[in-house]
mmCIF file of N, CA and C and ligand atoms in Angstrom:
data_model
loop_
_atom_site.group_PDB
_atom_site.id
_atom_site.type_symbol
_atom_site.label_atom_id
_atom_site.label_comp_id
_atom_site.label_asym_id
_atom_site.label_seq_id
_atom_site.Cartn_x
_atom_site.Cartn_y
_atom_site.Cartn_z
ATOM 1 N N MET A 1 0.840 -1.301 0.048
ATOM 2 C CA MET A 1 -0.036 0.008 0.013
ATOM 3 C C MET A 1 0.902 1.231 0.039
ATOM 4 N N ASP A 2 0.507 2.424 -0.989
ATOM 5 C CA ASP A 2 1.195 3.285 -1.025
ATOM 6 C C ASP A 2 0.648 4.456 -0.086
ATOM 7 N N ARG A 3 1.018 4.444 1.212
ATOM 8 C CA ARG A 3 0.471 5.360 2.048
ATOM 9 C C ARG A 3 0.733 6.970 1.951
ATOM 10 N N GLU A 4 2.016 7.225 1.157
ATOM 11 C CA GLU A 4 2.283 8.809 0.788
ATOM 12 C C GLU A 4 1.307 9.088 -0.302
ATOM 13 N N LEU A 5 0.897 8.044 -1.276
ATOM 14 C CA LEU A 5 0.222 8.580 -2.184
ATOM 15 C C LEU A 5 -1.266 8.877 -1.634
ATOM 16 N N LEU A 6 -1.804 7.804 -0.686
ATOM 17 C CA LEU A 6 -3.128 8.123 -0.127
ATOM 18 C C LEU A 6 -3.445 9.462 0.671
ATOM 19 N N ILE A 7 -2.048 9.771 1.269
ATOM 20 C CA ILE A 7 -2.066 11.117 2.123
ATOM 21 C C ILE A 7 -2.060 12.283 1.265
ATOM 22 N N GLN A 8 -1.208 12.408 0.064
ATOM 23 C CA GLN A 8 -1.355 13.374 -0.994
ATOM 24 C C GLN A 8 -2.796 13.516 -1.566
ATOM 25 N N LEU A 9 -3.572 12.346 -1.845
ATOM 26 C CA LEU A 9 -4.737 12.526 -2.567
ATOM 27 C C LEU A 9 -5.739 12.951 -1.307
ATOM 28 N N ALA A 10 -5.433 12.712 -0.051
ATOM 29 C CA ALA A 10 -6.245 13.177 1.019
ATOM 30 C C ALA A 10 -6.099 14.911 1.306
ATOM 31 N N MET A 11 -4.828 15.227 0.975
ATOM 32 C CA MET A 11 -4.397 16.582 1.023
ATOM 33 C C MET A 11 -5.105 17.408 -0.019
ATOM 34 N N LYS A 12 -5.054 16.951 -1.250
ATOM 35 C CA LYS A 12 -5.769 17.351 -2.383
ATOM 36 C C LYS A 12 -7.355 17.512 -2.104
ATOM 37 N N ALA A 13 -7.896 16.510 -1.622
ATOM 38 C CA ALA A 13 -9.233 16.475 -1.376
ATOM 39 C C ALA A 13 -9.638 17.622 -0.305
ATOM 40 N N ARG A 14 -8.821 17.791 0.491
ATOM 41 C CA ARG A 14 -9.006 18.786 1.623
ATOM 42 C C ARG A 14 -9.052 20.114 1.174
ATOM 43 N N LYS A 15 -8.553 20.464 0.046
ATOM 44 C CA LYS A 15 -8.407 21.877 -0.381
ATOM 45 C C LYS A 15 -9.829 22.048 -0.977
ATOM 46 N N ILE A 16 -10.778 21.170 -1.390
ATOM 47 C CA ILE A 16 -12.132 21.629 -1.828
ATOM 48 C C ILE A 16 -13.146 21.215 -0.988
ATOM 49 N N ALA A 17 -12.772 21.209 0.295
ATOM 50 C CA ALA A 17 -13.912 21.088 1.422
ATOM 51 C C ALA A 17 -14.729 22.326 1.394
ATOM 52 N N TYR A 18 -15.934 22.087 1.822
ATOM 53 C CA TYR A 18 -16.861 23.284 1.698
ATOM 54 C C TYR A 18 -17.132 23.580 3.126
ATOM 55 N N THR A 19 -16.553 24.487 3.771
ATOM 56 C CA THR A 19 -16.748 24.705 5.133
ATOM 57 C C THR A 19 -16.806 26.169 5.504
ATOM 58 N N PRO A 20 -17.970 26.812 5.037
ATOM 59 C CA PRO A 20 -18.141 28.436 5.406
ATOM 60 C C PRO A 20 -18.408 28.631 6.871
ATOM 61 N N TYR A 21 -18.704 27.542 7.575
ATOM 62 C CA TYR A 21 -19.139 27.613 9.025
ATOM 63 C C TYR A 21 -18.070 27.475 9.974
ATOM 64 N N SER A 22 -17.382 26.154 9.719
ATOM 65 C CA SER A 22 -16.226 26.147 10.740
ATOM 66 C C SER A 22 -14.917 26.468 10.346
ATOM 67 N N GLY A 23 -14.774 26.553 8.829
ATOM 68 C CA GLY A 23 -13.390 26.883 8.505
ATOM 69 C C GLY A 23 -12.526 25.929 8.673
ATOM 70 N N PHE A 24 -12.824 24.728 9.085
ATOM 71 C CA PHE A 24 -12.139 23.473 9.326
ATOM 72 C C PHE A 24 -12.139 22.468 8.196
ATOM 73 N N GLN A 25 -11.184 22.418 7.555
ATOM 74 C CA GLN A 25 -11.072 21.594 6.361
ATOM 75 C C GLN A 25 -10.539 20.256 6.491
ATOM 76 N N VAL A 26 -11.427 19.220 5.988
ATOM 77 C CA VAL A 26 -10.856 17.902 6.146
ATOM 78 C C VAL A 26 -10.728 17.058 4.869
ATOM 79 N N GLY A 27 -9.752 16.291 4.663
ATOM 80 C CA GLY A 27 -9.696 15.413 3.357
ATOM 81 C C GLY A 27 -9.567 14.121 3.652
ATOM 82 N N ALA A 28 -9.988 13.140 2.997
ATOM 83 C CA ALA A 28 -9.903 11.693 3.211
ATOM 84 C C ALA A 28 -9.577 11.041 1.731
ATOM 85 N N ALA A 29 -8.797 9.956 1.994
ATOM 86 C CA ALA A 29 -8.713 9.001 0.632
ATOM 87 C C ALA A 29 -8.719 7.657 1.080
ATOM 88 N N LEU A 30 -9.736 7.020 0.414
ATOM 89 C CA LEU A 30 -10.210 5.683 1.146
ATOM 90 C C LEU A 30 -9.663 4.483 -0.110
ATOM 91 N N LEU A 31 -8.888 3.677 0.413
ATOM 92 C CA LEU A 31 -8.225 2.463 -0.431
ATOM 93 C C LEU A 31 -9.226 1.309 -0.470
ATOM 94 N N THR A 32 -9.547 0.816 -1.490
ATOM 95 C CA THR A 32 -10.451 -0.302 -1.491
ATOM 96 C C THR A 32 -9.550 -1.597 -1.662
ATOM 97 N N ASP A 33 -10.376 -2.573 -1.352
ATOM 98 C CA ASP A 33 -9.474 -3.974 -1.498
ATOM 99 C C ASP A 33 -9.027 -4.137 -2.710
ATOM 100 N N ASP A 34 -9.608 -3.682 -3.922
ATOM 101 C CA ASP A 34 -9.358 -3.898 -5.170
ATOM 102 C C ASP A 34 -8.408 -2.853 -5.776
ATOM 103 N N GLY A 35 -8.009 -1.935 -4.902
ATOM 104 C CA GLY A 35 -6.961 -1.133 -5.369
ATOM 105 C C GLY A 35 -7.361 0.308 -5.691
ATOM 106 N N GLN A 36 -8.776 0.611 -5.580
ATOM 107 C CA GLN A 36 -9.323 1.825 -6.179
ATOM 108 C C GLN A 36 -9.158 2.942 -4.839
ATOM 109 N N ILE A 37 -9.291 4.106 -5.297
ATOM 110 C CA ILE A 37 -9.036 5.125 -4.145
ATOM 111 C C ILE A 37 -10.210 6.002 -4.652
ATOM 112 N N PHE A 38 -11.041 6.364 -3.296
ATOM 113 C CA PHE A 38 -12.254 7.193 -3.410
ATOM 114 C C PHE A 38 -11.756 8.439 -2.453
ATOM 115 N N THR A 39 -11.810 9.442 -2.741
ATOM 116 C CA THR A 39 -11.550 10.466 -1.779
ATOM 117 C C THR A 39 -12.811 11.383 -1.418
ATOM 118 N N GLY A 40 -12.590 12.098 -0.426
ATOM 119 C CA GLY A 40 -13.777 12.837 0.140
ATOM 120 C C GLY A 40 -13.435 14.020 0.905
ATOM 121 N N CYS A 41 -14.282 15.246 1.027
ATOM 122 C CA CYS A 41 -14.012 16.246 1.843
ATOM 123 C C CYS A 41 -15.370 16.345 2.630
ATOM 124 N N ASN A 42 -15.185 17.453 3.628
ATOM 125 C CA ASN A 42 -16.304 17.633 4.421
ATOM 126 C C ASN A 42 -17.031 18.636 3.809
ATOM 127 N N ILE A 43 -18.316 18.603 3.902
ATOM 128 C CA ILE A 43 -19.406 19.392 3.230
ATOM 129 C C ILE A 43 -20.419 19.998 4.342
ATOM 130 N N GLU A 44 -20.211 21.446 4.674
ATOM 131 C CA GLU A 44 -21.223 21.849 5.738
ATOM 132 C C GLU A 44 -22.315 22.484 5.189
ATOM 133 N N SER A 45 -23.191 22.728 5.975
ATOM 134 C CA SER A 45 -24.696 23.408 5.648
ATOM 135 C C SER A 45 -25.002 24.431 6.410
ATOM 136 N N ALA A 46 -25.949 25.500 6.153
ATOM 137 C CA ALA A 46 -26.226 26.712 6.699
ATOM 138 C C ALA A 46 -27.145 26.011 7.902
ATOM 139 N N SER A 47 -27.809 24.827 7.685
ATOM 140 C CA SER A 47 -28.466 24.463 8.903
ATOM 141 C C SER A 47 -27.784 23.377 9.816
ATOM 142 N N TYR A 48 -26.442 23.253 9.658
ATOM 143 C CA TYR A 48 -25.448 22.676 10.387
ATOM 144 C C TYR A 48 -25.534 21.099 10.348
ATOM 145 N N THR A 49 -26.742 20.622 10.921
ATOM 146 C CA THR A 49 -26.923 19.206 11.067
ATOM 147 C C THR A 49 -26.591 18.396 9.763
ATOM 148 N N PRO A 50 -26.962 18.844 8.724
ATOM 149 C CA PRO A 50 -26.851 17.953 7.586
ATOM 150 C C PRO A 50 -25.258 18.046 6.974
ATOM 151 N N SER A 51 -24.312 18.714 7.829
ATOM 152 C CA SER A 51 -23.018 18.492 7.483
ATOM 153 C C SER A 51 -22.569 17.001 7.358
ATOM 154 N N ASN A 52 -21.429 16.911 6.306
ATOM 155 C CA ASN A 52 -20.977 15.492 6.401
ATOM 156 C C ASN A 52 -19.411 15.642 6.583
ATOM 157 N N CYS A 53 -18.915 14.710 7.116
ATOM 158 C CA CYS A 53 -17.466 14.677 7.375
ATOM 159 C C CYS A 53 -16.866 13.994 6.115
ATOM 160 N N ALA A 54 -15.492 14.354 5.928
ATOM 161 C CA ALA A 54 -14.788 13.896 4.713
ATOM 162 C C ALA A 54 -14.383 12.450 4.648
ATOM 163 N N GLU A 55 -14.596 11.853 5.708
ATOM 164 C CA GLU A 55 -14.304 10.440 5.800
ATOM 165 C C GLU A 55 -15.805 9.680 5.294
ATOM 166 N N ARG A 56 -16.883 10.053 5.750
ATOM 167 C CA ARG A 56 -18.078 9.578 5.270
ATOM 168 C C ARG A 56 -18.381 9.906 3.723
ATOM 169 N N THR A 57 -17.922 11.030 3.338
ATOM 170 C CA THR A 57 -18.085 11.374 2.104
ATOM 171 C C THR A 57 -17.507 10.298 1.330
ATOM 172 N N ALA A 58 -16.333 9.986 1.522
ATOM 173 C CA ALA A 58 -15.554 8.881 0.776
ATOM 174 C C ALA A 58 -16.192 7.689 0.843
ATOM 175 N N PHE A 59 -16.599 7.301 2.145
ATOM 176 C CA PHE A 59 -17.049 5.968 2.075
ATOM 177 C C PHE A 59 -18.455 5.899 1.289
ATOM 178 N N PHE A 60 -19.172 6.811 1.461
ATOM 179 C CA PHE A 60 -20.550 7.055 0.895
ATOM 180 C C PHE A 60 -20.471 6.835 -0.835
ATOM 181 N N LYS A 61 -19.296 7.581 -1.310
ATOM 182 C CA LYS A 61 -19.158 7.721 -2.557
ATOM 183 C C LYS A 61 -18.672 6.161 -3.273
ATOM 184 N N ALA A 62 -17.976 5.673 -2.357
ATOM 185 C CA ALA A 62 -17.535 4.120 -2.691
ATOM 186 C C ALA A 62 -18.792 3.181 -2.729
ATOM 187 N N VAL A 63 -19.469 2.959 -1.517
ATOM 188 C CA VAL A 63 -20.643 2.151 -1.459
ATOM 189 C C VAL A 63 -21.710 2.461 -2.454
ATOM 190 N N SER A 64 -21.850 3.798 -2.851
ATOM 191 C CA SER A 64 -22.747 4.164 -3.883
ATOM 192 C C SER A 64 -22.481 3.889 -5.106
ATOM 193 N N GLU A 65 -21.091 3.403 -5.298
ATOM 194 C CA GLU A 65 -20.590 2.762 -6.501
ATOM 195 C C GLU A 65 -20.549 1.346 -6.652
ATOM 196 N N GLY A 66 -21.234 0.581 -5.568
ATOM 197 C CA GLY A 66 -21.047 -0.812 -5.270
ATOM 198 C C GLY A 66 -19.812 -1.611 -4.664
ATOM 199 N N ILE A 67 -19.018 -0.752 -3.962
ATOM 200 C CA ILE A 67 -17.890 -1.143 -3.524
ATOM 201 C C ILE A 67 -18.061 -1.197 -1.858
ATOM 202 N N ARG A 68 -17.724 -2.316 -1.265
ATOM 203 C CA ARG A 68 -17.833 -2.436 0.225
ATOM 204 C C ARG A 68 -16.706 -3.073 0.779
ATOM 205 N N GLU A 69 -15.548 -3.397 0.228
ATOM 206 C CA GLU A 69 -14.412 -3.796 1.004
ATOM 207 C C GLU A 69 -13.219 -2.915 0.824
ATOM 208 N N PHE A 70 -12.721 -2.551 2.160
ATOM 209 C CA PHE A 70 -11.791 -1.552 2.223
ATOM 210 C C PHE A 70 -10.474 -1.914 3.104
ATOM 211 N N GLN A 71 -9.395 -1.290 2.498
ATOM 212 C CA GLN A 71 -8.120 -1.657 3.374
ATOM 213 C C GLN A 71 -7.760 -0.554 4.199
ATOM 214 N N ALA A 72 -7.772 0.849 3.724
ATOM 215 C CA ALA A 72 -7.198 1.865 4.681
ATOM 216 C C ALA A 72 -7.915 3.204 4.319
ATOM 217 N N ILE A 73 -7.769 4.104 5.202
ATOM 218 C CA ILE A 73 -8.219 5.425 4.805
ATOM 219 C C ILE A 73 -7.223 6.554 5.370
ATOM 220 N N ALA A 74 -6.757 7.550 4.581
ATOM 221 C CA ALA A 74 -5.826 8.529 5.123
ATOM 222 C C ALA A 74 -6.783 9.771 5.431
ATOM 223 N N ILE A 75 -6.356 10.361 6.426
ATOM 224 C CA ILE A 75 -7.269 11.552 6.806
ATOM 225 C C ILE A 75 -6.309 12.901 7.160
ATOM 226 N N VAL A 76 -6.631 13.841 6.652
ATOM 227 C CA VAL A 76 -5.864 15.089 6.913
ATOM 228 C C VAL A 76 -7.061 16.339 7.371
ATOM 229 N N GLY A 77 -6.632 17.006 8.428
ATOM 230 C CA GLY A 77 -7.639 18.128 8.590
ATOM 231 C C GLY A 77 -6.868 19.218 9.346
ATOM 232 N N GLY A 78 -7.473 20.381 9.311
ATOM 233 C CA GLY A 78 -7.153 21.585 10.021
ATOM 234 C C GLY A 78 -7.740 22.774 9.684
ATOM 235 N N PRO A 79 -7.485 24.179 10.118
ATOM 236 C CA PRO A 79 -8.158 25.284 9.707
ATOM 237 C C PRO A 79 -7.644 25.370 8.443
ATOM 238 N N ALA A 80 -8.455 26.132 7.451
ATOM 239 C CA ALA A 80 -8.447 26.507 6.187
ATOM 240 C C ALA A 80 -7.242 27.175 5.871
ATOM 241 N N ASP A 81 -6.807 28.124 6.586
ATOM 242 C CA ASP A 81 -5.671 28.989 6.487
ATOM 243 C C ASP A 81 -4.186 28.339 6.859
ATOM 244 N N ARG A 82 -4.358 27.127 7.306
ATOM 245 C CA ARG A 82 -3.064 26.539 7.819
ATOM 246 C C ARG A 82 -2.606 25.383 6.806
ATOM 247 N N GLU A 83 -1.393 25.519 6.731
ATOM 248 C CA GLU A 83 -0.569 24.385 5.494
ATOM 249 C C GLU A 83 0.135 23.491 6.489
ATOM 250 N N GLU A 84 0.535 23.900 7.586
ATOM 251 C CA GLU A 84 0.890 22.714 8.590
ATOM 252 C C GLU A 84 0.208 22.157 9.684
ATOM 253 N N LEU A 85 -0.363 20.937 9.228
ATOM 254 C CA LEU A 85 -1.457 20.301 9.894
ATOM 255 C C LEU A 85 -1.129 19.608 11.260
ATOM 256 N N GLU A 86 -1.943 19.468 12.234
ATOM 257 C CA GLU A 86 -1.778 18.436 13.311
ATOM 258 C C GLU A 86 -2.560 17.292 12.768
ATOM 259 N N ILE A 87 -2.463 16.210 13.723
ATOM 260 C CA ILE A 87 -3.214 15.005 13.362
ATOM 261 C C ILE A 87 -4.686 15.322 13.637
ATOM 262 N N CYS A 88 -5.717 14.937 12.670
ATOM 263 C CA CYS A 88 -6.964 15.022 12.844
ATOM 264 C C CYS A 88 -7.608 13.475 12.933
ATOM 265 N N ALA A 89 -8.331 13.225 14.311
ATOM 266 C CA ALA A 89 -8.679 11.817 14.306
ATOM 267 C C ALA A 89 -10.287 11.745 13.795
ATOM 268 N N PRO A 90 -10.619 10.836 13.238
ATOM 269 C CA PRO A 90 -12.103 10.680 12.786
ATOM 270 C C PRO A 90 -13.165 10.711 13.989
ATOM 271 N N CYS A 91 -14.216 11.524 13.704
ATOM 272 C CA CYS A 91 -15.275 11.698 14.657
ATOM 273 C C CYS A 91 -15.935 10.333 15.095
ATOM 274 N N GLY A 92 -16.777 10.086 16.221
ATOM 275 C CA GLY A 92 -17.234 8.859 16.675
ATOM 276 C C GLY A 92 -18.295 8.375 15.416
ATOM 277 N N VAL A 93 -18.922 9.244 14.760
ATOM 278 C CA VAL A 93 -19.725 8.844 13.960
ATOM 279 C C VAL A 93 -19.089 8.306 12.575
ATOM 280 N N CYS A 94 -17.878 8.756 12.224
ATOM 281 C CA CYS A 94 -17.329 8.323 11.115
ATOM 282 C C CYS A 94 -16.701 6.806 11.303
ATOM 283 N N ARG A 95 -16.236 6.762 12.790
ATOM 284 C CA ARG A 95 -15.732 5.533 13.185
ATOM 285 C C ARG A 95 -16.777 4.381 13.061
ATOM 286 N N GLN A 96 -18.028 4.553 13.517
ATOM 287 C CA GLN A 96 -18.963 3.728 13.257
ATOM 288 C C GLN A 96 -19.362 3.291 11.941
ATOM 289 N N VAL A 97 -19.323 4.198 11.020
ATOM 290 C CA VAL A 97 -19.532 3.845 9.510
ATOM 291 C C VAL A 97 -18.333 3.047 9.095
ATOM 292 N N MET A 98 -17.180 3.222 9.607
ATOM 293 C CA MET A 98 -16.128 2.227 9.159
ATOM 294 C C MET A 98 -16.352 0.814 9.642
ATOM 295 N N MET A 99 -16.803 0.820 11.091
ATOM 296 C CA MET A 99 -17.121 -0.352 11.678
ATOM 297 C C MET A 99 -18.387 -1.292 10.730
ATOM 298 N N GLU A 100 -19.063 -0.417 9.985
ATOM 299 C CA GLU A 100 -20.115 -1.181 9.168
ATOM 300 C C GLU A 100 -19.418 -1.988 8.095
ATOM 301 N N PHE A 101 -18.281 -1.462 7.539
ATOM 302 C CA PHE A 101 -17.894 -1.996 6.157
ATOM 303 C C PHE A 101 -16.424 -2.532 6.312
ATOM 304 N N CYS A 102 -15.831 -2.422 7.513
ATOM 305 C CA CYS A 102 -14.522 -2.618 7.675
ATOM 306 C C CYS A 102 -14.144 -3.866 8.604
ATOM 307 N N ASP A 103 -12.898 -4.526 8.547
ATOM 308 C CA ASP A 103 -12.668 -5.573 9.519
ATOM 309 C C ASP A 103 -11.715 -4.634 10.592
ATOM 310 N N PRO A 104 -12.405 -4.754 11.989
ATOM 311 C CA PRO A 104 -11.577 -3.744 12.969
ATOM 312 C C PRO A 104 -10.145 -4.153 13.079
ATOM 313 N N GLU A 105 -10.076 -5.321 12.905
ATOM 314 C CA GLU A 105 -8.636 -5.911 13.160
ATOM 315 C C GLU A 105 -7.502 -5.388 12.173
ATOM 316 N N THR A 106 -8.074 -5.316 10.848
ATOM 317 C CA THR A 106 -7.122 -5.113 10.050
ATOM 318 C C THR A 106 -7.255 -3.592 9.180
ATOM 319 N N PHE A 107 -8.423 -2.973 9.230
ATOM 320 C CA PHE A 107 -8.650 -1.844 8.580
ATOM 321 C C PHE A 107 -7.620 -0.735 9.147
ATOM 322 N N GLN A 108 -6.978 -0.218 8.388
ATOM 323 C CA GLN A 108 -5.828 0.829 8.751
ATOM 324 C C GLN A 108 -6.334 2.337 8.606
ATOM 325 N N ILE A 109 -6.139 3.153 9.581
ATOM 326 C CA ILE A 109 -6.626 4.638 9.502
ATOM 327 C C ILE A 109 -5.241 5.239 9.891
ATOM 328 N N ILE A 110 -5.085 5.943 8.619
ATOM 329 C CA ILE A 110 -3.764 6.862 8.797
ATOM 330 C C ILE A 110 -4.222 8.360 8.923
ATOM 331 N N LEU A 111 -3.447 8.668 10.100
ATOM 332 C CA LEU A 111 -3.650 10.035 10.468
ATOM 333 C C LEU A 111 -2.466 11.003 9.936
ATOM 334 N N ALA A 112 -2.444 11.814 9.194
ATOM 335 C CA ALA A 112 -1.200 12.447 8.830
ATOM 336 C C ALA A 112 -1.315 13.856 9.038
ATOM 337 N N LYS A 113 0.155 14.354 9.069
ATOM 338 C CA LYS A 113 0.364 15.788 9.173
ATOM 339 C C LYS A 113 0.813 16.204 7.820
ATOM 340 N N ASN A 114 1.520 15.162 7.154
ATOM 341 C CA ASN A 114 1.862 15.454 5.659
ATOM 342 C C ASN A 114 2.262 14.154 5.216
ATOM 343 N N PRO A 115 2.722 13.913 4.003
ATOM 344 C CA PRO A 115 2.955 12.554 3.524
ATOM 345 C C PRO A 115 4.262 11.625 4.345
ATOM 346 N N LYS A 116 4.915 12.670 4.958
ATOM 347 C CA LYS A 116 6.109 11.912 5.465
ATOM 348 C C LYS A 116 5.848 11.642 7.061
ATOM 349 N N ASP A 117 4.867 12.394 7.677
ATOM 350 C CA ASP A 117 4.788 12.480 9.093
ATOM 351 C C ASP A 117 3.235 11.925 9.595
ATOM 352 N N TYR A 118 3.088 10.684 9.784
ATOM 353 C CA TYR A 118 1.773 10.180 10.050
ATOM 354 C C TYR A 118 1.796 9.133 11.119
ATOM 355 N N GLN A 119 0.615 8.812 11.623
ATOM 356 C CA GLN A 119 0.371 7.526 12.477
ATOM 357 C C GLN A 119 -0.585 6.584 12.165
ATOM 358 N N VAL A 120 -0.250 5.323 12.294
ATOM 359 C CA VAL A 120 -1.566 4.650 11.612
ATOM 360 C C VAL A 120 -2.047 3.758 12.919
ATOM 361 N N TYR A 121 -3.251 3.448 12.744
ATOM 362 C CA TYR A 121 -4.104 2.736 13.829
ATOM 363 C C TYR A 121 -5.084 1.821 13.232
ATOM 364 N N THR A 122 -5.496 0.748 13.819
ATOM 365 C CA THR A 122 -6.541 -0.187 13.421
ATOM 366 C C THR A 122 -7.587 0.401 13.833
ATOM 367 N N LEU A 123 -8.823 0.002 13.137
ATOM 368 C CA LEU A 123 -10.096 0.410 13.373
ATOM 369 C C LEU A 123 -10.485 -0.056 14.976
ATOM 370 N N LYS A 124 -9.871 -1.051 15.342
ATOM 371 C CA LYS A 124 -10.312 -1.526 16.611
ATOM 372 C C LYS A 124 -9.382 -0.810 17.765
ATOM 373 N N GLU A 125 -8.493 -0.202 17.307
ATOM 374 C CA GLU A 125 -7.537 0.799 18.309
ATOM 375 C C GLU A 125 -8.273 1.949 18.477
ATOM 376 N N LEU A 126 -9.100 2.339 17.490
ATOM 377 C CA LEU A 126 -9.889 3.607 17.654
ATOM 378 C C LEU A 126 -11.419 3.592 17.944
ATOM 379 N N LEU A 127 -11.736 2.292 17.887
ATOM 380 C CA LEU A 127 -13.245 2.032 18.290
ATOM 381 C C LEU A 127 -13.155 0.669 19.029
ATOM 382 N N PRO A 128 -12.624 0.544 20.275
ATOM 383 C CA PRO A 128 -12.558 -0.649 20.901
ATOM 384 C C PRO A 128 -13.987 -1.196 21.398
ATOM 385 N N LEU A 129 -14.242 -2.377 21.125
ATOM 386 C CA LEU A 129 -15.619 -2.985 21.679
ATOM 387 C C LEU A 129 -16.384 -2.381 20.618
ATOM 388 N N GLY A 130 -16.264 -2.077 19.481
ATOM 389 C CA GLY A 130 -17.402 -1.613 18.640
ATOM 390 C C GLY A 130 -18.442 -2.497 18.276
ATOM 391 N N PHE A 131 -19.544 -1.924 18.113
ATOM 392 C CA PHE A 131 -20.778 -2.653 17.926
ATOM 393 C C PHE A 131 -21.034 -2.547 16.266
ATOM 394 N N GLY A 132 -21.112 -3.908 15.637
ATOM 395 C CA GLY A 132 -20.988 -3.859 14.023
ATOM 396 C C GLY A 132 -22.028 -4.885 13.605
ATOM 397 N N PRO A 133 -22.027 -5.000 12.318
ATOM 398 C CA PRO A 133 -22.923 -5.983 11.568
ATOM 399 C C PRO A 133 -22.772 -7.371 12.217
ATOM 400 N N LYS A 134 -21.687 -8.058 12.875
ATOM 401 C CA LYS A 134 -21.578 -9.130 13.440
ATOM 402 C C LYS A 134 -22.301 -9.353 14.663
ATOM 403 N N ASP A 135 -22.677 -8.234 15.450
ATOM 404 C CA ASP A 135 -23.531 -8.221 16.601
ATOM 405 C C ASP A 135 -24.790 -8.599 16.339
ATOM 406 N N LEU A 136 -25.381 -8.302 15.120
ATOM 407 C CA LEU A 136 -26.760 -8.604 14.939
ATOM 408 C C LEU A 136 -26.949 -9.862 14.244
ATOM 409 N N GLU A 137 -25.677 -10.763 14.013
ATOM 410 C CA GLU A 137 -25.775 -12.181 13.390
ATOM 411 C C GLU A 137 -26.577 -13.194 14.628
ATOM 412 N N ARG A 138 -27.228 -13.761 14.504
ATOM 413 C CA ARG A 138 -27.673 -15.063 15.214
ATOM 414 C C ARG A 138 -27.901 -16.519 14.600
HETATM 415 N N1 THU B 201 -14.891 16.941 10.461
HETATM 416 C C1 THU B 201 -14.452 15.896 9.320
HETATM 417 O O1 THU B 201 -14.726 16.036 8.065
HETATM 418 N N2 THU B 201 -13.903 14.777 9.776
HETATM 419 C C2 THU B 201 -13.405 14.666 10.956
HETATM 420 O O2 THU B 201 -12.849 13.691 11.414
HETATM 421 C C3 THU B 201 -13.758 15.637 12.305
HETATM 422 C C4 THU B 201 -14.611 16.803 11.918
HETATM 423 C C5 THU B 201 -15.526 18.169 9.937
HETATM 424 C C6 THU B 201 -16.895 18.369 10.239
HETATM 425 C C7 THU B 201 -17.150 19.865 10.215
HETATM 426 O O3 THU B 201 -17.455 20.135 8.841
HETATM 427 C C8 THU B 201 -15.591 20.340 10.789
HETATM 428 O O4 THU B 201 -14.746 19.194 10.428
HETATM 429 C C9 THU B 201 -15.613 20.845 12.172
HETATM 430 O O5 THU B 201 -15.983 19.785 13.030
#
């Protein structure tokens, strides 16, 4: 897996985030099991609640194209006017969406400041004891 490329694509997606209310821009790049990459940015709304995070934009783009198997996601975020970023961890709602489609033991979440400076976590590390589709099997 080319983590640097994934981070670069997340950084590019961050640049087109629609964030007139928070000014906080997030970009994500989601790698599928078959090697495709879906990017996403956060999209806000004047009525606030309908806003969508970058991570979920990427997942929903992929799932709406019929893809449901994923290896990794790179995430970058920070204030719009800032080029030097701090780590941006996914919100709880996005972690839950990851839990729906990803194996918590193997899915990698790459939190990056830039293509050379990043941390990698499994979904299980960021969502311990997560509730997912397996819990509804009987
Ligand atoms: N946001 C994301 O897109 N992803 C995250 O992981 C954290 C938060 C967005 C939501 C909102 O548009 C802005 O960042 C500030 O919360």
